Amino acid sequence: MAARLSDEGNSGYYEQAILCGYLSENAPFAAETIREAKEKGMMTANSYLIEGILLFSEERYEEGDEALSASLETGTTVVGAYYYRGLCRLASGKYADAIPDFTEAVNWEENDLACIFNRGVCYYALEDYESAYYDLEYVALNDSEGALAASALELLDTLEVVEVPEQ
C-alpha cells in the first residue's frame, strides 16, 4: 500500500508495489501491478525477478524462464535471477540450459549448496555421471543441515550402481 502512495510515473514505484504484493503474499495484486508496469514500460530487473519467482511458484516454468531472462537482459544482475531461472529450466527438463545458470548463481554466492545439488541433478539427468558425482559428493560432505545431504547421498547410491567415476 505504501508503494501505491508514491508517484506512479516511475519504474521504482512499480518495483516497490510488486515487491509489496509479493512480500505480503498477495500474488493477484503483484500480478496486476506487473501487468500495469509492462503496459507502461516500467519493468525493472527486480520486477522481472519477482515475476519469474511468482511464475515458478505457479509451475509456469516456461513463462518464468522468460521473465527471469528478461531480468538478466536489463543489464542489471539481481541476486536470485540465475538460481530461479535454473530452477525453471530444471523443472521443464532443460537440463543443459540449467547447468550454466546454477554455476553462475554459485559465482554470485546464491544458495551455494542448493545450486550445486541442482546442477548435480542436471548432470545426472544428462547422464554425465562423473560431473554429477562430484557435485553430489560435495553437497553430501558440506551440508550441515542434512536435508540436501540426504538427497545427495540417495542419488550417489544410484550412481554407484550405474557408474562410479575414477578418482
CSV table of C-alpha atoms in Angstrom, one decimal:
chain,number,residue,atom,x,y,z
A,1,MET,CA,0.0,0.0,0.0
A,2,ALA,CA,2.8,2.4,0.8
A,3,ALA,CA,4.2,1.9,-2.7
A,4,ARG,CA,0.8,2.8,-4.2
A,5,LEU,CA,1.1,6.2,-2.5
A,6,SER,CA,4.2,7.1,-4.3
A,7,ASP,CA,4.5,8.5,-7.9
A,8,GLU,CA,3.1,6.1,-10.5
A,9,GLY,CA,5.2,7.7,-13.2
A,10,ASN,CA,8.4,5.8,-12.5
A,11,SER,CA,9.7,2.3,-12.5
A,12,GLY,CA,10.7,2.4,-8.9
A,13,TYR,CA,7.0,2.8,-7.9
A,14,TYR,CA,6.1,-0.3,-9.8
A,15,GLU,CA,9.1,-2.2,-8.5
A,16,GLN,CA,8.1,-1.4,-4.9
A,17,ALA,CA,4.4,-2.1,-5.5
A,18,ILE,CA,5.3,-5.5,-7.0
A,19,LEU,CA,7.6,-6.2,-4.1
A,20,CYS,CA,4.9,-5.3,-1.6
A,21,GLY,CA,2.5,-7.6,-3.2
A,22,TYR,CA,5.0,-10.4,-3.3
A,23,LEU,CA,6.1,-10.0,0.3
A,24,SER,CA,2.5,-9.7,1.6
A,25,GLU,CA,1.8,-13.0,-0.3
A,26,ASN,CA,-0.8,-11.1,-2.4
A,27,ALA,CA,0.0,-12.7,-5.8
A,28,PRO,CA,-3.0,-11.3,-7.6
A,29,PHE,CA,-2.0,-7.7,-6.6
A,30,ALA,CA,1.6,-8.4,-7.7
A,31,ALA,CA,0.4,-9.9,-11.0
A,32,GLU,CA,-1.9,-6.9,-11.7
A,33,THR,CA,0.9,-4.4,-10.9
A,34,ILE,CA,3.3,-6.4,-13.2
A,35,ARG,CA,0.7,-6.1,-16.0
A,36,GLU,CA,0.4,-2.3,-15.4
A,37,ALA,CA,4.2,-1.9,-15.3
A,38,LYS,CA,4.6,-3.9,-18.6
A,39,GLU,CA,1.9,-1.8,-20.3
A,40,LYS,CA,3.8,1.4,-19.3
A,41,GLY,CA,7.3,0.1,-20.0
A,42,MET,CA,8.2,0.4,-16.3
A,43,MET,CA,9.6,-3.1,-15.6
A,44,THR,CA,13.0,-3.3,-13.8
A,45,ALA,CA,15.4,-6.2,-13.2
A,46,ASN,CA,13.8,-6.7,-9.8
A,47,SER,CA,10.3,-6.6,-11.2
A,48,TYR,CA,11.1,-9.3,-13.7
A,49,LEU,CA,12.8,-11.3,-11.0
A,50,ILE,CA,9.7,-11.3,-8.8
A,51,GLU,CA,7.5,-12.1,-11.8
A,52,GLY,CA,9.8,-15.1,-12.5
A,53,ILE,CA,9.6,-16.3,-8.9
A,54,LEU,CA,5.8,-16.0,-8.9
A,55,LEU,CA,5.5,-17.9,-12.2
A,56,PHE,CA,7.9,-20.6,-10.9
A,57,SER,CA,5.7,-21.0,-7.8
A,58,GLU,CA,2.7,-21.4,-10.1
A,59,GLU,CA,4.6,-24.1,-12.0
A,60,ARG,CA,4.6,-21.9,-15.2
A,61,TYR,CA,8.2,-22.7,-15.9
A,62,GLU,CA,8.5,-21.5,-19.5
A,63,GLU,CA,7.0,-18.1,-18.6
A,64,GLY,CA,9.2,-18.0,-15.5
A,65,ASP,CA,12.2,-18.6,-17.6
A,66,GLU,CA,11.2,-15.8,-20.0
A,67,ALA,CA,10.7,-13.3,-17.1
A,68,LEU,CA,14.0,-14.2,-15.5
A,69,SER,CA,15.8,-14.0,-18.8
A,70,ALA,CA,14.2,-10.5,-19.2
A,71,SER,CA,15.6,-9.6,-15.8
A,72,LEU,CA,19.1,-10.6,-16.8
A,73,GLU,CA,18.7,-8.8,-20.2
A,74,THR,CA,18.2,-5.4,-18.4
A,75,GLY,CA,21.9,-5.3,-17.8
A,76,THR,CA,21.5,-5.3,-14.0
A,77,THR,CA,22.0,-8.7,-12.5
A,78,VAL,CA,19.9,-9.2,-9.4
A,79,VAL,CA,20.6,-11.9,-6.8
A,80,GLY,CA,18.3,-14.9,-7.4
A,81,ALA,CA,17.8,-14.4,-11.2
A,82,TYR,CA,20.2,-17.2,-12.2
A,83,TYR,CA,19.1,-19.5,-9.4
A,84,TYR,CA,15.4,-19.2,-10.2
A,85,ARG,CA,15.9,-19.4,-14.0
A,86,GLY,CA,18.0,-22.6,-13.3
A,87,LEU,CA,15.0,-24.0,-11.3
A,88,CYS,CA,12.6,-23.1,-14.1
A,89,ARG,CA,14.8,-24.8,-16.6
A,90,LEU,CA,15.4,-27.9,-14.4
A,91,ALA,CA,11.7,-28.2,-13.8
A,92,SER,CA,10.9,-28.0,-17.6
A,93,GLY,CA,13.6,-30.6,-18.4
A,94,LYS,CA,16.1,-28.1,-20.0
A,95,TYR,CA,19.0,-29.6,-18.0
A,96,ALA,CA,21.8,-28.4,-20.3
A,97,ASP,CA,20.5,-24.9,-20.1
A,98,ALA,CA,20.1,-25.0,-16.3
A,99,ILE,CA,23.7,-26.0,-15.6
A,100,PRO,CA,25.3,-22.6,-16.5
A,101,ASP,CA,22.6,-20.8,-14.5
A,102,PHE,CA,23.3,-22.8,-11.4
A,103,THR,CA,27.1,-22.3,-12.0
A,104,GLU,CA,26.6,-18.6,-12.4
A,105,ALA,CA,24.4,-18.5,-9.2
A,106,VAL,CA,27.2,-20.1,-7.3
A,107,ASN,CA,29.6,-17.4,-8.6
A,108,TRP,CA,27.1,-14.9,-7.1
A,109,GLU,CA,27.1,-16.9,-3.9
A,110,GLU,CA,23.4,-17.7,-4.2
A,111,ASN,CA,22.2,-20.8,-2.3
A,112,ASP,CA,25.6,-22.5,-3.0
A,113,LEU,CA,24.7,-26.0,-1.9
A,114,ALA,CA,21.2,-25.9,-3.4
A,115,CYS,CA,22.7,-24.7,-6.7
A,116,ILE,CA,25.4,-27.4,-6.7
A,117,PHE,CA,22.8,-30.0,-5.8
A,118,ASN,CA,20.5,-29.0,-8.6
A,119,ARG,CA,23.4,-28.8,-11.0
A,120,GLY,CA,24.3,-32.3,-10.0
A,121,VAL,CA,20.7,-33.4,-10.7
A,122,CYS,CA,21.0,-31.9,-14.2
A,123,TYR,CA,24.3,-33.7,-14.8
A,124,TYR,CA,22.6,-36.9,-13.6
A,125,ALA,CA,19.7,-36.4,-15.9
A,126,LEU,CA,22.1,-35.8,-18.8
A,127,GLU,CA,24.0,-39.0,-17.9
A,128,ASP,CA,27.2,-37.1,-17.1
A,129,TYR,CA,27.7,-39.2,-14.1
A,130,GLU,CA,31.2,-38.1,-13.3
A,131,SER,CA,30.1,-34.4,-13.0
A,132,ALA,CA,27.0,-35.5,-11.1
A,133,TYR,CA,29.1,-37.5,-8.7
A,134,TYR,CA,31.4,-34.6,-7.9
A,135,ASP,CA,28.6,-32.1,-7.3
A,136,LEU,CA,26.5,-34.5,-5.2
A,137,GLU,CA,29.5,-35.7,-3.2
A,138,TYR,CA,30.4,-32.0,-2.4
A,139,VAL,CA,26.8,-31.4,-1.2
A,140,ALA,CA,26.8,-34.6,0.9
A,141,LEU,CA,30.1,-33.6,2.6
A,142,ASN,CA,29.2,-29.9,3.1
A,143,ASP,CA,25.5,-29.8,4.0
A,144,SER,CA,25.5,-29.3,7.8
A,145,GLU,CA,21.7,-29.2,8.0
A,146,GLY,CA,21.3,-32.6,6.4
A,147,ALA,CA,18.3,-32.3,4.1
A,148,LEU,CA,20.3,-31.8,0.9
A,149,ALA,CA,23.0,-34.2,2.0
A,150,ALA,CA,20.4,-37.0,2.4
A,151,SER,CA,19.1,-36.4,-1.1
A,152,ALA,CA,22.6,-36.2,-2.5
A,153,LEU,CA,23.6,-39.5,-0.8
A,154,GLU,CA,20.5,-41.2,-2.2
A,155,LEU,CA,21.5,-40.1,-5.7
A,156,LEU,CA,25.1,-41.1,-5.1
A,157,ASP,CA,23.9,-44.6,-4.2
A,158,THR,CA,22.3,-44.9,-7.6
A,159,LEU,CA,25.4,-43.5,-9.3
A,160,GLU,CA,27.5,-46.2,-7.7
A,161,VAL,CA,25.2,-48.8,-9.3
A,162,VAL,CA,25.2,-47.0,-12.7
A,163,GLU,CA,28.9,-45.9,-12.9
A,164,VAL,CA,31.5,-44.9,-10.4
A,165,PRO,CA,33.9,-42.3,-11.8
A,166,GLU,CA,37.6,-43.0,-11.4
A,167,GLN,CA,39.3,-40.9,-8.8
